[in-house]
Amino acid sequence: MDERLKTFEKYVAEGMTTDNMIRSLELIGAPVYDAETLENMKIYSDYLPMMKEDPYTQEQRYLHILWETIDVVPLGISCRFSIPFRRMIAEKLFKKCGTGFIASPHCTFNFGHRIEVGDYVAWNTGCFIDSKGTVSFGDNVMLAEKVTIFSHGHNEENHMERAYKPVRIEKNATLFCGSTVLCGITIGEGAEIGVGAVVTKDVPANSVAVGSPARVIREVRRDPDVDPNHFFFNKRAFQQDLEQYRRNK
């Protein structure tokens, strides 16, 4: 492991205090702020109503800032650094984070502590997870580029009135490029959501849904009992311990 990653892992294990936040920013080559500025810094999520209902701790806020900062510094281009870096943050910030999690650049969310991620989940570039109402991902879920998930909605007459409903993406499901999932939806085990689809109602297990609004057109053309072999990278980079995981399961 890169020595900088080992150092960051140590900071995360110790707790992301203000001092460790300053050290972490230095470590990744980001602008470094003084303690007072950092302690008073507010991010987008701080101004959302959910922050009053389920607020971040200061440590969670710092971890969220680091998640977004890695995408705007040169070191973020390095997969060998940035993918394990994000995973370390997710393991501490998310409500749950299983083994082998991968998040590519420019994946964003608003409340990390309201996200649950199973084993070998992967988010491709540019995904947005609105987790106000909570979002959970089962094992081996794959999100392609620019997938958007919403777990809240607005009253049409008064947009300040919001409804929060959990979204569940069950194991082995695949959401293809540009698809959108609305609040309260469950994507069933092994289901596939087509490119650009807008999912407005639950999708049954092992179904293929396409269109806007999405409709089920058929069952998946594979054995639903077989792992769909979801991997981002050649030779299972960053997920190499998968065979041991399968044996232990």
Tab-separated table of C-alpha atoms in Angstrom:
chain	number	residue	atom	x	y	z
A	1	MET	CA	0.000	0.000	0.000
A	2	ASP	CA	1.105	3.542	-0.801
A	3	GLU	CA	2.701	5.102	2.298
A	4	ARG	CA	0.308	8.044	2.026
A	5	LEU	CA	-2.633	5.644	2.168
A	6	LYS	CA	-1.178	4.002	5.261
A	7	THR	CA	-0.869	7.416	6.847
A	8	PHE	CA	-4.434	8.341	5.930
A	9	GLU	CA	-5.685	4.995	7.249
A	10	LYS	CA	-4.013	5.874	10.550
A	11	TYR	CA	-5.748	9.270	10.663
A	12	VAL	CA	-9.142	7.664	9.972
A	13	ALA	CA	-8.579	5.030	12.658
A	14	GLU	CA	-7.575	7.677	15.182
A	15	GLY	CA	-10.635	9.775	14.332
A	16	MET	CA	-10.913	12.666	11.902
A	17	THR	CA	-10.167	15.464	14.341
A	18	THR	CA	-9.418	18.967	13.115
A	19	ASP	CA	-5.692	18.271	13.396
A	20	ASN	CA	-6.026	15.053	11.390
A	21	MET	CA	-8.197	16.865	8.850
A	22	ILE	CA	-5.444	19.437	8.315
A	23	ARG	CA	-2.883	16.633	7.965
A	24	SER	CA	-5.139	14.797	5.496
A	25	LEU	CA	-5.513	17.874	3.299
A	26	GLU	CA	-1.732	18.293	3.298
A	27	LEU	CA	-1.354	14.610	2.449
A	28	ILE	CA	-3.449	14.840	-0.736
A	29	GLY	CA	-2.027	18.177	-1.862
A	30	ALA	CA	-5.198	20.188	-1.232
A	31	PRO	CA	-5.344	23.777	0.044
A	32	VAL	CA	-4.946	23.739	3.806
A	33	TYR	CA	-7.123	25.896	6.031
A	34	ASP	CA	-6.553	26.935	9.608
A	35	ALA	CA	-8.428	25.166	12.395
A	36	GLU	CA	-10.978	27.935	12.907
A	37	THR	CA	-11.922	28.023	9.219
A	38	LEU	CA	-12.327	24.248	9.064
A	39	GLU	CA	-14.374	24.051	12.243
A	40	ASN	CA	-16.790	26.673	10.900
A	41	MET	CA	-16.931	25.360	7.339
A	42	LYS	CA	-20.392	24.399	6.099
A	43	ILE	CA	-21.113	22.220	3.097
A	44	TYR	CA	-24.174	21.903	0.861
A	45	SER	CA	-25.778	19.252	3.072
A	46	ASP	CA	-25.640	21.546	6.112
A	47	TYR	CA	-28.349	23.707	4.556
A	48	LEU	CA	-30.779	20.858	3.829
A	49	PRO	CA	-33.691	20.190	6.240
A	50	MET	CA	-32.523	16.625	6.907
A	51	MET	CA	-29.447	18.006	8.673
A	52	LYS	CA	-31.736	19.107	11.511
A	53	GLU	CA	-33.292	15.649	11.760
A	54	ASP	CA	-30.119	13.571	11.455
A	55	PRO	CA	-27.098	15.900	11.635
A	56	TYR	CA	-23.520	15.121	10.773
A	57	THR	CA	-20.934	15.077	13.499
A	58	GLN	CA	-17.905	17.252	12.833
A	59	GLU	CA	-15.920	14.114	11.991
A	60	GLN	CA	-18.537	13.024	9.438
A	61	ARG	CA	-18.494	16.489	7.868
A	62	TYR	CA	-14.698	16.346	7.531
A	63	LEU	CA	-14.892	12.894	5.907
A	64	HIS	CA	-17.489	14.182	3.438
A	65	ILE	CA	-15.272	17.161	2.581
A	66	LEU	CA	-12.332	14.820	1.937
A	67	TRP	CA	-14.513	12.612	-0.306
A	68	GLU	CA	-15.273	15.561	-2.567
A	69	THR	CA	-11.812	17.129	-2.322
A	70	ILE	CA	-10.010	14.098	-3.769
A	71	ASP	CA	-11.835	14.750	-7.076
A	72	VAL	CA	-10.400	18.253	-7.451
A	73	VAL	CA	-6.710	17.601	-6.716
A	74	PRO	CA	-4.203	16.015	-9.123
A	75	LEU	CA	-3.724	12.972	-6.880
A	76	GLY	CA	-7.381	12.073	-7.498
A	77	ILE	CA	-6.454	10.981	-11.039
A	78	SER	CA	-4.479	8.068	-9.578
A	79	CYS	CA	-6.776	5.066	-9.150
A	80	ARG	CA	-4.177	3.379	-6.965
A	81	PHE	CA	-4.643	6.170	-4.467
A	82	SER	CA	-8.148	7.540	-4.943
A	83	ILE	CA	-10.153	4.295	-4.957
A	84	PRO	CA	-8.742	2.980	-1.655
A	85	PHE	CA	-8.939	6.538	-0.275
A	86	ARG	CA	-12.688	6.727	-0.975
A	87	ARG	CA	-13.192	3.228	0.398
A	88	MET	CA	-11.530	4.187	3.692
A	89	ILE	CA	-13.842	7.176	3.963
A	90	ALA	CA	-16.917	5.075	3.153
A	91	GLU	CA	-16.003	2.486	5.776
A	92	LYS	CA	-16.022	5.206	8.427
A	93	LEU	CA	-18.748	7.533	7.101
A	94	PHE	CA	-21.425	5.237	5.658
A	95	LYS	CA	-23.904	3.508	7.947
A	96	LYS	CA	-22.559	0.265	6.494
A	97	CYS	CA	-19.821	-0.473	3.963
A	98	GLY	CA	-18.951	-4.011	2.931
A	99	THR	CA	-15.721	-5.312	1.483
A	100	GLY	CA	-14.500	-4.477	-2.036
A	101	PHE	CA	-16.435	-1.216	-2.467
A	102	ILE	CA	-15.377	0.901	-5.463
A	103	ALA	CA	-16.386	4.492	-6.203
A	104	SER	CA	-15.053	6.187	-9.328
A	105	PRO	CA	-14.459	9.961	-9.652
A	106	HIS	CA	-17.229	12.512	-9.182
A	107	CYS	CA	-19.667	10.225	-7.379
A	108	THR	CA	-21.499	12.396	-4.877
A	109	PHE	CA	-24.075	12.059	-2.115
A	110	ASN	CA	-25.641	14.358	0.437
A	111	PHE	CA	-25.740	12.257	3.637
A	112	GLY	CA	-23.123	9.534	3.798
A	113	HIS	CA	-24.295	8.238	7.162
A	114	ARG	CA	-27.658	7.337	5.583
A	115	ILE	CA	-26.110	4.991	2.973
A	116	GLU	CA	-25.664	1.220	3.358
A	117	VAL	CA	-23.401	-0.665	0.960
A	118	GLY	CA	-22.984	-4.430	0.763
A	119	ASP	CA	-19.973	-6.392	-0.471
A	120	TYR	CA	-18.431	-5.696	-3.907
A	121	VAL	CA	-20.653	-2.766	-4.766
A	122	ALA	CA	-19.340	-0.471	-7.522
A	123	TRP	CA	-20.307	3.069	-8.529
A	124	ASN	CA	-19.057	4.303	-11.878
A	125	THR	CA	-18.194	7.914	-12.742
A	126	GLY	CA	-20.628	10.722	-11.991
A	127	CYS	CA	-23.295	8.948	-9.948
A	128	PHE	CA	-25.428	10.962	-7.520
A	129	ILE	CA	-26.992	9.376	-4.429
A	130	ASP	CA	-29.631	11.446	-2.693
A	131	SER	CA	-29.650	9.560	0.592
A	132	LYS	CA	-31.894	11.792	2.691
A	133	GLY	CA	-34.506	9.047	2.944
A	134	THR	CA	-31.788	6.343	3.140
A	135	VAL	CA	-30.425	4.226	0.285
A	136	SER	CA	-29.181	0.652	0.583
A	137	PHE	CA	-27.212	-1.442	-1.910
A	138	GLY	CA	-27.053	-5.228	-1.721
A	139	ASP	CA	-23.984	-7.304	-2.545
A	140	ASN	CA	-22.567	-7.036	-6.079
A	141	VAL	CA	-24.703	-4.076	-7.153
A	142	MET	CA	-23.284	-2.190	-10.129
A	143	LEU	CA	-24.076	1.425	-11.014
A	144	ALA	CA	-22.915	2.561	-14.466
A	145	GLU	CA	-22.022	6.164	-15.301
A	146	LYS	CA	-24.289	9.022	-14.179
A	147	VAL	CA	-26.886	6.956	-12.355
A	148	THR	CA	-29.084	9.129	-10.119
A	149	ILE	CA	-31.020	7.906	-7.096
A	150	PHE	CA	-33.541	10.031	-5.181
A	151	SER	CA	-34.933	9.130	-1.770
A	152	HIS	CA	-37.067	12.211	-1.264
A	153	GLY	CA	-39.781	14.152	-3.062
A	154	HIS	CA	-41.510	17.543	-2.793
A	155	ASN	CA	-45.084	18.600	-2.248
A	156	GLU	CA	-46.140	20.173	-5.564
A	157	GLU	CA	-47.898	23.082	-3.836
A	158	ASN	CA	-45.117	23.745	-1.332
A	159	HIS	CA	-41.609	22.589	-2.146
A	160	MET	CA	-40.505	23.088	1.436
A	161	GLU	CA	-42.723	20.127	2.365
A	162	ARG	CA	-40.739	16.993	1.678
A	163	ALA	CA	-41.421	13.273	1.867
A	164	TYR	CA	-38.596	10.836	2.581
A	165	LYS	CA	-38.801	7.206	1.459
A	166	PRO	CA	-36.020	4.602	1.453
A	167	VAL	CA	-34.616	3.192	-1.779
A	168	ARG	CA	-33.403	-0.412	-1.883
A	169	ILE	CA	-31.200	-1.797	-4.643
A	170	GLU	CA	-31.050	-5.534	-3.999
A	171	LYS	CA	-28.069	-7.793	-4.635
A	172	ASN	CA	-26.754	-8.455	-8.142
A	173	ALA	CA	-28.804	-5.617	-9.656
A	174	THR	CA	-27.361	-3.460	-12.444
A	175	LEU	CA	-28.336	0.128	-13.197
A	176	PHE	CA	-27.031	1.210	-16.590
A	177	CYS	CA	-25.815	4.615	-17.736
A	178	GLY	CA	-27.991	7.643	-17.020
A	179	SER	CA	-30.813	5.761	-15.316
A	180	THR	CA	-32.797	7.425	-12.525
A	181	VAL	CA	-34.519	5.840	-9.526
A	182	LEU	CA	-37.204	7.792	-7.654
A	183	CYS	CA	-37.930	7.723	-3.935
A	184	GLY	CA	-39.452	4.693	-2.249
A	185	ILE	CA	-38.425	2.286	-5.028
A	186	THR	CA	-37.067	-1.242	-4.615
A	187	ILE	CA	-35.006	-2.701	-7.452
A	188	GLY	CA	-35.272	-6.461	-7.074
A	189	GLU	CA	-32.436	-8.943	-6.866
A	190	GLY	CA	-30.652	-9.434	-10.174
A	191	ALA	CA	-32.750	-6.852	-12.011
A	192	GLU	CA	-31.326	-4.716	-14.818
A	193	ILE	CA	-32.313	-1.088	-15.466
A	194	GLY	CA	-31.711	0.109	-19.009
A	195	VAL	CA	-29.823	3.174	-20.233
A	196	GLY	CA	-31.684	6.387	-19.438
A	197	ALA	CA	-34.612	4.639	-17.753
A	198	VAL	CA	-36.662	6.517	-15.133
A	199	VAL	CA	-37.856	4.063	-12.485
A	200	THR	CA	-41.131	5.188	-10.911
A	201	LYS	CA	-42.291	1.887	-9.411
A	202	ASP	CA	-40.722	-1.263	-7.988
A	203	VAL	CA	-38.906	-3.586	-10.379
A	204	PRO	CA	-39.282	-7.339	-9.736
A	205	ALA	CA	-36.282	-9.584	-9.251
A	206	ASN	CA	-34.466	-10.782	-12.392
A	207	SER	CA	-36.394	-8.398	-14.648
A	208	VAL	CA	-35.193	-5.967	-17.311
A	209	ALA	CA	-36.857	-2.538	-17.155
A	210	VAL	CA	-36.394	0.197	-19.765
A	211	GLY	CA	-37.891	3.533	-20.796
A	212	SER	CA	-39.395	6.604	-19.128
A	213	PRO	CA	-41.328	5.709	-17.115
A	214	ALA	CA	-39.554	2.364	-16.913
A	215	ARG	CA	-41.515	-0.759	-17.755
A	216	VAL	CA	-40.524	-4.394	-17.470
A	217	ILE	CA	-39.964	-5.914	-20.916
A	218	ARG	CA	-38.602	-9.360	-20.082
A	219	GLU	CA	-36.647	-11.506	-17.646
A	220	VAL	CA	-32.846	-11.417	-17.593
A	221	ARG	CA	-31.152	-13.772	-20.061
A	222	ARG	CA	-28.884	-15.523	-17.593
A	223	ASP	CA	-29.145	-17.973	-14.736
A	224	PRO	CA	-30.485	-15.841	-11.857
A	225	ASP	CA	-28.668	-18.056	-9.352
A	226	VAL	CA	-25.264	-17.238	-10.853
A	227	ASP	CA	-23.256	-14.192	-9.742
A	228	PRO	CA	-23.310	-11.750	-12.706
A	229	ASN	CA	-19.535	-11.263	-12.412
A	230	HIS	CA	-19.656	-7.514	-11.821
A	231	PHE	CA	-16.169	-6.065	-12.077
A	232	PHE	CA	-14.924	-2.671	-13.123
A	233	PHE	CA	-11.307	-3.397	-13.815
A	234	ASN	CA	-9.000	-5.878	-15.492
A	235	LYS	CA	-7.918	-8.739	-13.224
A	236	ARG	CA	-10.428	-7.614	-10.587
A	237	ALA	CA	-8.213	-4.734	-9.518
A	238	PHE	CA	-9.160	-3.507	-6.024
A	239	GLN	CA	-11.421	-6.566	-5.622
A	240	GLN	CA	-8.812	-9.335	-5.815
A	241	ASP	CA	-9.916	-11.085	-2.647
A	242	LEU	CA	-13.286	-12.006	-4.160
A	243	GLU	CA	-12.638	-15.760	-4.362
A	244	GLN	CA	-11.818	-15.913	-0.666
A	245	TYR	CA	-14.961	-13.908	0.042
A	246	ARG	CA	-17.084	-16.352	-1.947
A	247	ARG	CA	-15.587	-19.340	-0.146
A	248	ASN	CA	-16.264	-17.770	3.233
A	249	LYS	CA	-19.857	-16.963	2.314
